[in-house]
Tab-separated table of C-alpha atoms in Angstrom:
chain	number	residue	atom	x	y	z
A	1	THR	CA	-17.012	43.380	45.881
A	2	ALA	CA	-20.006	45.482	46.850
A	3	LEU	CA	-18.108	48.624	46.112
A	4	LEU	CA	-16.987	47.316	42.736
A	5	ALA	CA	-20.610	46.478	41.894
A	6	LYS	CA	-21.704	49.979	42.863
A	7	GLN	CA	-18.972	51.476	40.734
A	8	GLY	CA	-19.886	49.214	37.833
A	9	LEU	CA	-23.476	50.263	38.086
A	10	GLY	CA	-22.425	53.911	38.151
A	11	VAL	CA	-20.308	53.422	35.029
A	12	GLY	CA	-23.252	51.752	33.254
A	13	MET	CA	-25.621	54.517	34.215
A	14	VAL	CA	-23.260	57.263	33.030
A	15	ALA	CA	-22.746	55.403	29.774
A	16	LEU	CA	-26.529	55.039	29.260
A	17	TYR	CA	-27.086	58.740	30.172
A	18	SER	CA	-24.392	59.833	27.673
A	19	PHE	CA	-25.751	57.647	24.968
A	20	LEU	CA	-29.313	59.006	25.442
A	21	VAL	CA	-28.235	62.655	25.558
A	22	THR	CA	-26.166	62.192	22.449
A	23	LEU	CA	-29.116	60.502	20.664
A	24	VAL	CA	-31.487	63.362	21.580
A	25	LEU	CA	-28.929	66.036	20.536
A	26	GLY	CA	-28.275	64.192	17.251
A	27	PHE	CA	-32.037	63.958	16.558
A	28	ILE	CA	-32.452	67.695	17.207
A	29	ILE	CA	-29.545	68.593	14.959
A	30	GLU	CA	-30.799	66.298	12.144
A	31	LYS	CA	-34.327	67.801	12.300
A	32	THR	CA	-33.088	71.433	12.369
A	33	ILE	CA	-29.906	72.019	10.367
A	34	GLY	CA	-29.030	68.460	9.395
A	35	PHE	CA	-25.712	66.690	9.316
A	36	ARG	CA	-25.261	66.417	5.533
A	37	LEU	CA	-25.141	68.757	2.629
A	38	PRO	CA	-27.537	68.439	-0.273
A	39	LYS	CA	-26.410	65.683	-2.782
A	40	ASP	CA	-25.498	68.233	-5.487
A	41	ALA	CA	-23.286	70.219	-3.022
A	42	GLU	CA	-21.487	66.957	-2.065
A	43	VAL	CA	-20.793	66.164	-5.735
A	44	GLU	CA	-19.705	69.740	-6.425
A	45	GLY	CA	-17.422	69.788	-3.380
A	46	VAL	CA	-17.901	71.216	0.075
A	47	ASP	CA	-15.372	74.040	-0.350
A	48	LEU	CA	-16.922	75.250	-3.584
A	49	ALA	CA	-20.507	74.858	-2.312
A	50	GLU	CA	-19.953	76.477	1.105
A	51	HIS	CA	-17.171	78.971	0.462
A	52	ALA	CA	-17.306	79.549	-3.289
A	53	GLU	CA	-13.618	78.622	-3.654
A	54	THR	CA	-11.405	75.580	-3.721
A	55	ALA	CA	-9.165	74.667	-0.867
A	56	TYR	CA	-6.390	73.050	-2.852
A	57	GLU	CA	-5.165	73.519	-6.389
A	58	MET	CA	-5.006	70.066	-7.892
A	59	SER	CA	-3.314	70.935	-11.189
A	60	SER	CA	0.464	70.736	-11.520
A	61	SER	CA	2.566	73.873	-10.989
A	62	SER	CA	4.393	75.323	-14.039
A	63	ARG	CA	7.102	76.832	-11.762
A	64	GLY	CA	8.888	73.563	-11.412
A	65	GLY	CA	10.623	72.286	-8.298
A	66	SER	CA	9.201	69.859	-5.855
A	67	PHE	CA	9.600	69.002	-2.224
């Protein structure tokens, strides 16, 4: 049981360490480049805002046929 307690403590410490490192990295990313696009770019669409093109053509094809 002593070994199981040590292993449980180790698991808890690794989980805490991972959480804290992720929190710090997330904070750094948010303060530098950010996680989100500006609101107008979100409304416009990420593909159009970032790449100046659309990823998918949403209009129907005039060639007919379907899969």
